[in-house]
Amino acid sequence: IILTQSPDTVSLSPGERATLSCRASQSVSSNYLAWYQQKAGQIPRVLIYGASTRATGIPDRFSGSGSGTDFTLTISRLEPEDSAVYYCQQYVNSRGSFGGGTKVEIK
Amino acid sequence: QVRLQESGPGLVKPSETLSLTCAVSGVSIRSNVWWIWVRQSPGKGLEWVGQIYPTGTTSYNPSLESRVTISMDKSKNHFSLSLTSVTAADTAMYYCARIDDCGGDCYFVDYWGRGTLVTVSS
Protein backbone atom coordinates (compact mmCIF):
# COMPACT_ATOMS: atom_id res chain seq x y z
CA ILE A 1 0.00 0.00 0.00
CA ILE A 2 1.35 3.41 -1.03
CA LEU A 3 0.74 6.33 1.29
CA THR A 4 0.86 9.77 -0.34
CA GLN A 5 1.21 12.72 1.96
CA SER A 6 0.42 16.31 1.06
CA PRO A 7 1.55 18.96 0.99
CA ASP A 8 5.28 18.26 0.89
CA THR A 9 5.94 21.38 2.95
CA VAL A 10 3.71 23.83 4.78
CA SER A 11 4.87 27.11 6.27
CA LEU A 12 2.63 28.67 8.89
CA SER A 13 2.79 31.13 11.76
CA PRO A 14 2.46 30.28 15.44
CA GLY A 15 -1.16 30.00 16.44
CA GLU A 16 -2.33 28.92 12.99
CA ARG A 17 -3.82 25.55 12.11
CA ALA A 18 -2.00 22.93 10.04
CA THR A 19 -3.91 20.29 8.12
CA LEU A 20 -1.83 17.38 6.84
CA SER A 21 -3.22 14.79 4.46
CA CYS A 22 -2.38 11.11 4.05
CA ARG A 23 -3.98 9.23 1.18
CA ALA A 24 -3.70 5.45 0.81
CA SER A 25 -3.69 3.56 -2.49
CA GLN A 26 -6.02 0.98 -0.91
CA SER A 27 -8.37 1.06 2.03
CA VAL A 28 -6.71 0.95 5.44
CA SER A 29 -8.49 0.01 8.63
CA SER A 30 -8.56 3.01 10.93
CA ASN A 31 -7.12 0.77 13.64
CA TYR A 32 -3.89 0.53 11.70
CA LEU A 33 -3.15 4.13 10.77
CA ALA A 34 -0.64 6.08 12.86
CA TRP A 35 1.06 9.47 12.71
CA TYR A 36 4.61 10.28 13.83
CA GLN A 37 6.59 13.46 14.38
CA GLN A 38 10.31 13.58 13.64
CA LYS A 39 12.26 16.67 14.62
CA ALA A 40 15.62 17.39 13.04
CA GLY A 41 18.28 15.00 14.31
CA GLN A 42 15.85 13.05 16.46
CA ILE A 43 14.10 9.72 16.29
CA PRO A 44 10.41 9.68 15.39
CA ARG A 45 7.76 9.65 18.07
CA VAL A 46 4.17 8.53 17.76
CA LEU A 47 1.50 11.20 17.97
CA ILE A 48 -1.65 9.37 16.92
CA TYR A 49 -2.56 5.71 16.54
CA GLY A 50 -5.80 4.07 15.52
CA ALA A 51 -6.27 7.10 13.24
CA SER A 52 -7.56 9.30 16.07
CA THR A 53 -6.18 8.21 19.46
CA ARG A 54 -3.55 10.50 20.91
CA ALA A 55 -0.51 8.70 22.29
CA THR A 56 0.50 9.19 25.89
CA GLY A 57 1.71 12.70 26.62
CA ILE A 58 0.69 14.19 23.28
CA PRO A 59 -0.95 17.62 23.58
CA ASP A 60 -4.58 17.91 22.57
CA ARG A 61 -3.73 20.40 19.83
CA PHE A 62 -2.81 17.28 17.80
CA SER A 63 -5.79 15.39 16.41
CA GLY A 64 -6.30 12.70 13.81
CA SER A 65 -9.29 11.78 11.70
CA GLY A 66 -10.29 9.91 8.60
CA SER A 67 -11.14 6.48 7.33
CA GLY A 68 -10.76 4.25 4.31
CA THR A 69 -8.18 5.89 2.09
CA ASP A 70 -8.15 9.45 3.43
CA PHE A 71 -6.68 10.46 6.75
CA THR A 72 -5.83 13.82 8.27
CA LEU A 73 -3.56 15.08 11.01
CA THR A 74 -4.56 18.48 12.34
CA ILE A 75 -2.35 20.65 14.48
CA SER A 76 -4.39 23.47 15.89
CA ARG A 77 -2.65 26.48 17.40
CA LEU A 78 0.83 25.77 16.04
CA GLU A 79 3.74 26.34 18.39
CA PRO A 80 7.41 26.86 17.43
CA GLU A 81 8.34 23.40 18.75
CA ASP A 82 5.97 21.79 16.23
CA SER A 83 8.52 22.40 13.49
CA ALA A 84 9.19 18.86 12.22
CA VAL A 85 8.46 16.29 9.55
CA TYR A 86 5.24 14.34 10.04
CA TYR A 87 4.74 10.81 8.72
CA CYS A 88 1.70 8.62 8.44
CA GLN A 89 2.10 4.86 8.65
CA GLN A 90 -0.23 1.97 7.83
CA TYR A 91 -0.30 -1.76 8.47
CA VAL A 92 -2.26 -4.11 6.24
CA ASN A 93 -1.80 -7.80 5.48
CA SER A 94 1.16 -8.08 7.86
CA ARG A 95 3.13 -5.38 6.08
CA GLY A 96 3.66 -1.78 7.00
CA SER A 97 4.65 1.33 5.11
CA PHE A 98 5.20 5.01 5.74
CA GLY A 99 4.16 8.03 3.77
CA GLY A 100 6.78 10.33 2.32
CA GLY A 101 6.31 12.94 5.03
CA THR A 102 5.11 16.53 5.31
CA LYS A 103 7.51 19.15 6.59
CA VAL A 104 5.94 21.77 8.84
CA GLU A 105 7.83 25.03 9.05
CA ILE A 106 6.98 27.68 11.60
CA LYS A 107 7.47 31.22 10.32
CA GLN B 1 12.52 0.95 30.94
CA VAL B 2 12.52 -0.58 27.46
CA ARG B 3 15.72 0.12 25.54
CA LEU B 4 16.83 -0.92 22.09
CA GLN B 5 20.39 -0.54 20.84
CA GLU B 6 21.54 -1.19 17.30
CA SER B 7 25.06 -2.39 16.56
CA GLY B 8 27.02 -3.39 13.51
CA PRO B 9 29.51 -2.15 10.93
CA GLY B 10 29.12 1.44 9.86
CA LEU B 11 30.67 0.76 6.46
CA VAL B 12 29.81 -2.06 4.07
CA LYS B 13 31.20 -2.64 0.59
CA PRO B 14 28.89 -2.87 -2.41
CA SER B 15 27.62 -6.40 -3.16
CA GLU B 16 28.39 -7.52 0.41
CA THR B 17 25.97 -8.29 3.25
CA LEU B 18 24.82 -5.75 5.81
CA SER B 19 24.34 -7.30 9.25
CA LEU B 20 22.93 -5.48 12.24
CA THR B 21 21.85 -6.55 15.70
CA CYS B 22 19.35 -4.93 18.04
CA ALA B 23 19.95 -5.58 21.73
CA VAL B 24 16.78 -5.27 23.78
CA SER B 25 16.76 -4.52 27.49
CA GLY B 26 14.02 -3.91 30.01
CA VAL B 27 11.67 -6.41 28.39
CA SER B 28 11.88 -9.92 26.99
CA ILE B 29 11.74 -10.30 23.22
CA ARG B 30 9.64 -13.38 23.95
CA SER B 31 6.76 -11.01 24.75
CA ASN B 32 3.92 -11.08 22.25
CA VAL B 33 4.82 -8.06 20.16
CA TRP B 34 6.37 -7.45 16.77
CA TRP B 35 9.99 -6.33 16.57
CA ILE B 36 10.77 -4.34 13.47
CA TRP B 37 13.46 -2.63 11.42
CA VAL B 38 12.95 0.78 9.81
CA ARG B 39 15.50 2.65 7.73
CA GLN B 40 15.90 6.23 6.63
CA SER B 41 18.18 7.28 3.80
CA PRO B 42 19.97 10.60 4.37
CA GLY B 43 17.51 13.46 4.01
CA LYS B 44 14.71 11.07 3.07
CA GLY B 45 11.65 9.52 4.66
CA LEU B 46 11.10 6.41 6.74
CA GLU B 47 11.00 2.98 5.14
CA TRP B 48 9.48 -0.09 6.83
CA VAL B 49 11.96 -2.93 6.27
CA GLY B 50 10.38 -5.88 8.04
CA GLN B 51 9.41 -7.51 11.30
CA ILE B 52 9.62 -10.62 13.42
CA TYR B 53 7.33 -12.12 16.06
CA PRO B 54 8.56 -14.31 18.94
CA THR B 55 7.12 -17.36 17.17
CA GLY B 56 9.64 -16.70 14.41
CA THR B 57 7.03 -15.41 11.97
CA THR B 58 8.45 -12.72 9.72
CA SER B 59 7.20 -10.36 7.06
CA TYR B 60 9.18 -8.06 4.81
CA ASN B 61 8.87 -5.03 2.60
CA PRO B 62 8.12 -6.48 -0.86
CA SER B 63 10.77 -4.25 -2.42
CA LEU B 64 13.46 -5.80 -0.19
CA GLU B 65 12.06 -9.28 0.35
CA SER B 66 14.52 -11.09 -1.92
CA ARG B 67 17.51 -9.68 0.02
CA VAL B 68 16.41 -9.34 3.64
CA THR B 69 16.26 -11.72 6.58
CA ILE B 70 15.25 -10.88 10.14
CA SER B 71 16.05 -13.36 12.88
CA MET B 72 15.84 -13.55 16.66
CA ASP B 73 18.07 -14.98 19.38
CA LYS B 74 15.91 -15.33 22.47
CA SER B 75 18.82 -16.48 24.62
CA LYS B 76 20.57 -13.16 23.99
CA ASN B 77 17.39 -11.08 23.94
CA HIS B 78 18.23 -9.60 20.59
CA PHE B 79 17.08 -9.68 16.99
CA SER B 80 19.02 -9.14 13.80
CA LEU B 81 18.82 -7.81 10.27
CA SER B 82 20.67 -9.20 7.28
CA LEU B 83 20.55 -7.46 3.90
CA THR B 84 22.45 -9.05 1.04
CA SER B 85 23.91 -7.62 -2.16
CA VAL B 86 23.90 -4.05 -0.90
CA THR B 87 24.32 -1.00 -3.10
CA ALA B 88 24.69 2.69 -2.40
CA ALA B 89 20.90 2.90 -2.29
CA ASP B 90 21.01 0.92 0.97
CA THR B 91 22.98 3.67 2.70
CA ALA B 92 20.73 4.75 5.55
CA MET B 93 20.14 5.13 9.24
CA TYR B 94 18.79 1.79 10.41
CA TYR B 95 16.44 1.77 13.39
CA CYS B 96 15.21 -1.19 15.36
CA ALA B 97 11.91 -0.74 17.13
CA ARG B 98 9.09 -2.37 19.02
CA ILE B 99 5.47 -2.43 17.95
CA ASP B 100 2.52 -1.85 20.25
CA ASP B 101 -0.39 -3.70 18.72
CA CYS B 102 -3.00 -3.05 21.43
CA GLY B 103 -3.58 -6.77 21.66
CA GLY B 104 -4.22 -6.96 17.93
CA ASP B 105 -6.28 -3.81 17.47
CA CYS B 106 -3.64 -1.30 16.41
CA TYR B 107 -0.06 -1.09 15.16
CA PHE B 108 2.46 1.61 15.94
CA VAL B 109 6.03 1.97 17.11
CA ASP B 110 6.22 2.69 20.81
CA TYR B 111 9.98 2.26 21.35
CA TRP B 112 12.81 3.09 18.96
CA GLY B 113 16.52 2.51 19.08
CA ARG B 114 18.75 5.52 18.50
CA GLY B 115 19.64 4.22 15.07
CA THR B 116 22.91 3.28 13.42
CA LEU B 117 24.20 4.80 10.20
CA VAL B 118 25.33 2.31 7.58
CA THR B 119 27.20 3.57 4.56
CA VAL B 120 27.66 1.40 1.50
CA SER B 121 30.86 2.36 -0.24
CA SER B 122 34.02 0.78 -1.57
Tab-separated table of C-alpha atoms in Angstrom:
chain	number	residue	atom	x	y	z
A	1	ILE	CA	0.000	0.000	0.000
A	2	ILE	CA	1.346	3.406	-1.033
A	3	LEU	CA	0.745	6.331	1.295
A	4	THR	CA	0.855	9.767	-0.339
A	5	GLN	CA	1.212	12.725	1.960
A	6	SER	CA	0.421	16.305	1.058
A	7	PRO	CA	1.551	18.965	0.987
A	8	ASP	CA	5.280	18.262	0.889
A	9	THR	CA	5.936	21.375	2.950
A	10	VAL	CA	3.709	23.826	4.778
A	11	SER	CA	4.866	27.106	6.273
A	12	LEU	CA	2.630	28.674	8.889
A	13	SER	CA	2.786	31.133	11.757
A	14	PRO	CA	2.464	30.283	15.442
A	15	GLY	CA	-1.159	30.000	16.439
A	16	GLU	CA	-2.328	28.923	12.993
A	17	ARG	CA	-3.824	25.550	12.114
A	18	ALA	CA	-1.996	22.931	10.041
A	19	THR	CA	-3.907	20.286	8.123
A	20	LEU	CA	-1.826	17.381	6.838
A	21	SER	CA	-3.218	14.789	4.455
A	22	CYS	CA	-2.382	11.109	4.046
A	23	ARG	CA	-3.984	9.232	1.177
A	24	ALA	CA	-3.702	5.448	0.812
A	25	SER	CA	-3.689	3.558	-2.490
A	26	GLN	CA	-6.023	0.976	-0.914
A	27	SER	CA	-8.374	1.058	2.026
A	28	VAL	CA	-6.711	0.950	5.445
A	29	SER	CA	-8.492	0.013	8.633
A	30	SER	CA	-8.563	3.011	10.927
A	31	ASN	CA	-7.121	0.772	13.642
A	32	TYR	CA	-3.894	0.534	11.696
A	33	LEU	CA	-3.146	4.135	10.774
A	34	ALA	CA	-0.644	6.079	12.861
A	35	TRP	CA	1.064	9.466	12.707
A	36	TYR	CA	4.614	10.284	13.825
A	37	GLN	CA	6.592	13.462	14.376
A	38	GLN	CA	10.309	13.583	13.640
A	39	LYS	CA	12.256	16.666	14.622
A	40	ALA	CA	15.620	17.389	13.037
A	41	GLY	CA	18.278	14.996	14.305
A	42	GLN	CA	15.846	13.051	16.459
A	43	ILE	CA	14.101	9.716	16.288
A	44	PRO	CA	10.413	9.680	15.386
A	45	ARG	CA	7.759	9.654	18.066
A	46	VAL	CA	4.173	8.530	17.758
A	47	LEU	CA	1.498	11.198	17.970
A	48	ILE	CA	-1.647	9.374	16.919
A	49	TYR	CA	-2.558	5.715	16.540
A	50	GLY	CA	-5.801	4.073	15.515
A	51	ALA	CA	-6.273	7.103	13.244
A	52	SER	CA	-7.565	9.298	16.068
A	53	THR	CA	-6.180	8.205	19.462
A	54	ARG	CA	-3.545	10.499	20.907
A	55	ALA	CA	-0.508	8.696	22.292
A	56	THR	CA	0.500	9.193	25.893
A	57	GLY	CA	1.714	12.704	26.624
A	58	ILE	CA	0.694	14.194	23.277
A	59	PRO	CA	-0.946	17.620	23.582
A	60	ASP	CA	-4.579	17.910	22.570
A	61	ARG	CA	-3.730	20.398	19.832
A	62	PHE	CA	-2.807	17.281	17.804
A	63	SER	CA	-5.785	15.391	16.407
A	64	GLY	CA	-6.302	12.701	13.811
A	65	SER	CA	-9.290	11.784	11.703
A	66	GLY	CA	-10.291	9.914	8.603
A	67	SER	CA	-11.141	6.479	7.326
A	68	GLY	CA	-10.764	4.246	4.314
A	69	THR	CA	-8.183	5.892	2.087
A	70	ASP	CA	-8.150	9.447	3.429
A	71	PHE	CA	-6.678	10.456	6.746
A	72	THR	CA	-5.825	13.818	8.267
A	73	LEU	CA	-3.563	15.084	11.014
A	74	THR	CA	-4.562	18.477	12.342
A	75	ILE	CA	-2.350	20.647	14.484
A	76	SER	CA	-4.392	23.467	15.890
A	77	ARG	CA	-2.649	26.485	17.397
A	78	LEU	CA	0.835	25.769	16.044
A	79	GLU	CA	3.743	26.337	18.387
A	80	PRO	CA	7.409	26.855	17.434
A	81	GLU	CA	8.341	23.395	18.745
A	82	ASP	CA	5.968	21.787	16.230
A	83	SER	CA	8.520	22.398	13.490
A	84	ALA	CA	9.194	18.857	12.224
A	85	VAL	CA	8.460	16.288	9.553
A	86	TYR	CA	5.242	14.342	10.043
A	87	TYR	CA	4.740	10.814	8.716
A	88	CYS	CA	1.699	8.621	8.442
A	89	GLN	CA	2.100	4.858	8.655
A	90	GLN	CA	-0.228	1.971	7.831
A	91	TYR	CA	-0.300	-1.758	8.468
A	92	VAL	CA	-2.258	-4.109	6.238
A	93	ASN	CA	-1.799	-7.801	5.479
A	94	SER	CA	1.161	-8.083	7.860
A	95	ARG	CA	3.129	-5.376	6.084
A	96	GLY	CA	3.662	-1.780	6.996
A	97	SER	CA	4.649	1.327	5.112
A	98	PHE	CA	5.196	5.013	5.740
A	99	GLY	CA	4.161	8.033	3.772
A	100	GLY	CA	6.781	10.334	2.320
A	101	GLY	CA	6.305	12.942	5.027
A	102	THR	CA	5.115	16.526	5.310
A	103	LYS	CA	7.507	19.146	6.588
A	104	VAL	CA	5.938	21.766	8.841
A	105	GLU	CA	7.832	25.025	9.050
A	106	ILE	CA	6.983	27.679	11.599
A	107	LYS	CA	7.466	31.217	10.324
B	1	GLN	CA	12.516	0.951	30.937
B	2	VAL	CA	12.522	-0.576	27.457
B	3	ARG	CA	15.717	0.118	25.537
B	4	LEU	CA	16.827	-0.924	22.094
B	5	GLN	CA	20.386	-0.540	20.844
B	6	GLU	CA	21.541	-1.193	17.300
B	7	SER	CA	25.064	-2.389	16.560
B	8	GLY	CA	27.018	-3.394	13.505
B	9	PRO	CA	29.515	-2.152	10.929
B	10	GLY	CA	29.117	1.444	9.860
B	11	LEU	CA	30.667	0.764	6.456
B	12	VAL	CA	29.806	-2.062	4.074
B	13	LYS	CA	31.203	-2.637	0.591
B	14	PRO	CA	28.888	-2.867	-2.413
B	15	SER	CA	27.622	-6.396	-3.157
B	16	GLU	CA	28.395	-7.519	0.414
B	17	THR	CA	25.972	-8.289	3.246
B	18	LEU	CA	24.825	-5.748	5.806
B	19	SER	CA	24.345	-7.297	9.245
B	20	LEU	CA	22.931	-5.482	12.239
B	21	THR	CA	21.852	-6.549	15.698
B	22	CYS	CA	19.354	-4.931	18.044
B	23	ALA	CA	19.949	-5.576	21.727
B	24	VAL	CA	16.778	-5.270	23.776
B	25	SER	CA	16.761	-4.525	27.492
B	26	GLY	CA	14.018	-3.905	30.008
B	27	VAL	CA	11.666	-6.408	28.393
B	28	SER	CA	11.876	-9.922	26.985
B	29	ILE	CA	11.737	-10.296	23.221
B	30	ARG	CA	9.642	-13.380	23.949
B	31	SER	CA	6.760	-11.011	24.749
B	32	ASN	CA	3.920	-11.076	22.250
B	33	VAL	CA	4.822	-8.056	20.164
B	34	TRP	CA	6.373	-7.446	16.766
B	35	TRP	CA	9.994	-6.327	16.573
B	36	ILE	CA	10.767	-4.338	13.470
B	37	TRP	CA	13.460	-2.634	11.415
B	38	VAL	CA	12.953	0.778	9.812
B	39	ARG	CA	15.498	2.648	7.731
B	40	GLN	CA	15.902	6.233	6.625
B	41	SER	CA	18.184	7.282	3.798
B	42	PRO	CA	19.974	10.602	4.370
B	43	GLY	CA	17.514	13.456	4.014
B	44	LYS	CA	14.714	11.066	3.072
B	45	GLY	CA	11.654	9.521	4.655
B	46	LEU	CA	11.096	6.411	6.735
B	47	GLU	CA	10.997	2.980	5.139
B	48	TRP	CA	9.479	-0.092	6.828
B	49	VAL	CA	11.962	-2.929	6.274
B	50	GLY	CA	10.382	-5.882	8.040
B	51	GLN	CA	9.406	-7.511	11.305
B	52	ILE	CA	9.624	-10.618	13.416
B	53	TYR	CA	7.332	-12.123	16.058
B	54	PRO	CA	8.557	-14.306	18.936
B	55	THR	CA	7.115	-17.359	17.175
B	56	GLY	CA	9.638	-16.704	14.406
B	57	THR	CA	7.032	-15.408	11.969
B	58	THR	CA	8.454	-12.724	9.721
B	59	SER	CA	7.201	-10.361	7.057
B	60	TYR	CA	9.180	-8.058	4.811
B	61	ASN	CA	8.869	-5.029	2.601
B	62	PRO	CA	8.115	-6.475	-0.861
B	63	SER	CA	10.774	-4.246	-2.423
B	64	LEU	CA	13.458	-5.802	-0.190
B	65	GLU	CA	12.060	-9.281	0.352
B	66	SER	CA	14.520	-11.087	-1.917
B	67	ARG	CA	17.508	-9.683	0.022
B	68	VAL	CA	16.410	-9.336	3.641
B	69	THR	CA	16.256	-11.722	6.577
B	70	ILE	CA	15.254	-10.879	10.139
B	71	SER	CA	16.049	-13.358	12.879
B	72	MET	CA	15.843	-13.555	16.655
B	73	ASP	CA	18.068	-14.978	19.383
B	74	LYS	CA	15.911	-15.333	22.465
B	75	SER	CA	18.823	-16.480	24.621
B	76	LYS	CA	20.572	-13.164	23.992
B	77	ASN	CA	17.388	-11.083	23.940
B	78	HIS	CA	18.226	-9.601	20.590
B	79	PHE	CA	17.084	-9.679	16.995
B	80	SER	CA	19.018	-9.137	13.802
B	81	LEU	CA	18.817	-7.808	10.273
B	82	SER	CA	20.673	-9.198	7.282
B	83	LEU	CA	20.550	-7.459	3.905
B	84	THR	CA	22.448	-9.051	1.039
B	85	SER	CA	23.914	-7.620	-2.164
B	86	VAL	CA	23.903	-4.055	-0.898
B	87	THR	CA	24.317	-1.004	-3.099
B	88	ALA	CA	24.694	2.693	-2.396
B	89	ALA	CA	20.895	2.902	-2.290
B	90	ASP	CA	21.015	0.917	0.965
B	91	THR	CA	22.976	3.670	2.701
B	92	ALA	CA	20.729	4.750	5.551
B	93	MET	CA	20.138	5.134	9.238
B	94	TYR	CA	18.794	1.792	10.412
B	95	TYR	CA	16.445	1.771	13.395
B	96	CYS	CA	15.211	-1.192	15.355
B	97	ALA	CA	11.911	-0.739	17.126
B	98	ARG	CA	9.086	-2.372	19.025
B	99	ILE	CA	5.474	-2.434	17.949
B	100	ASP	CA	2.516	-1.855	20.252
B	101	ASP	CA	-0.394	-3.697	18.718
B	102	CYS	CA	-3.001	-3.053	21.425
B	103	GLY	CA	-3.581	-6.771	21.659
B	104	GLY	CA	-4.217	-6.958	17.929
B	105	ASP	CA	-6.277	-3.807	17.470
B	106	CYS	CA	-3.635	-1.300	16.408
B	107	TYR	CA	-0.056	-1.093	15.163
B	108	PHE	CA	2.460	1.605	15.941
B	109	VAL	CA	6.035	1.966	17.114
B	110	ASP	CA	6.224	2.688	20.808
B	111	TYR	CA	9.976	2.262	21.347
B	112	TRP	CA	12.807	3.094	18.962
B	113	GLY	CA	16.523	2.508	19.081
B	114	ARG	CA	18.751	5.518	18.500
B	115	GLY	CA	19.644	4.220	15.067
B	116	THR	CA	22.906	3.277	13.416
B	117	LEU	CA	24.200	4.804	10.197
B	118	VAL	CA	25.325	2.305	7.584
B	119	THR	CA	27.195	3.575	4.562
B	120	VAL	CA	27.657	1.397	1.495
B	121	SER	CA	30.864	2.359	-0.239
B	122	SER	CA	34.023	0.778	-1.567
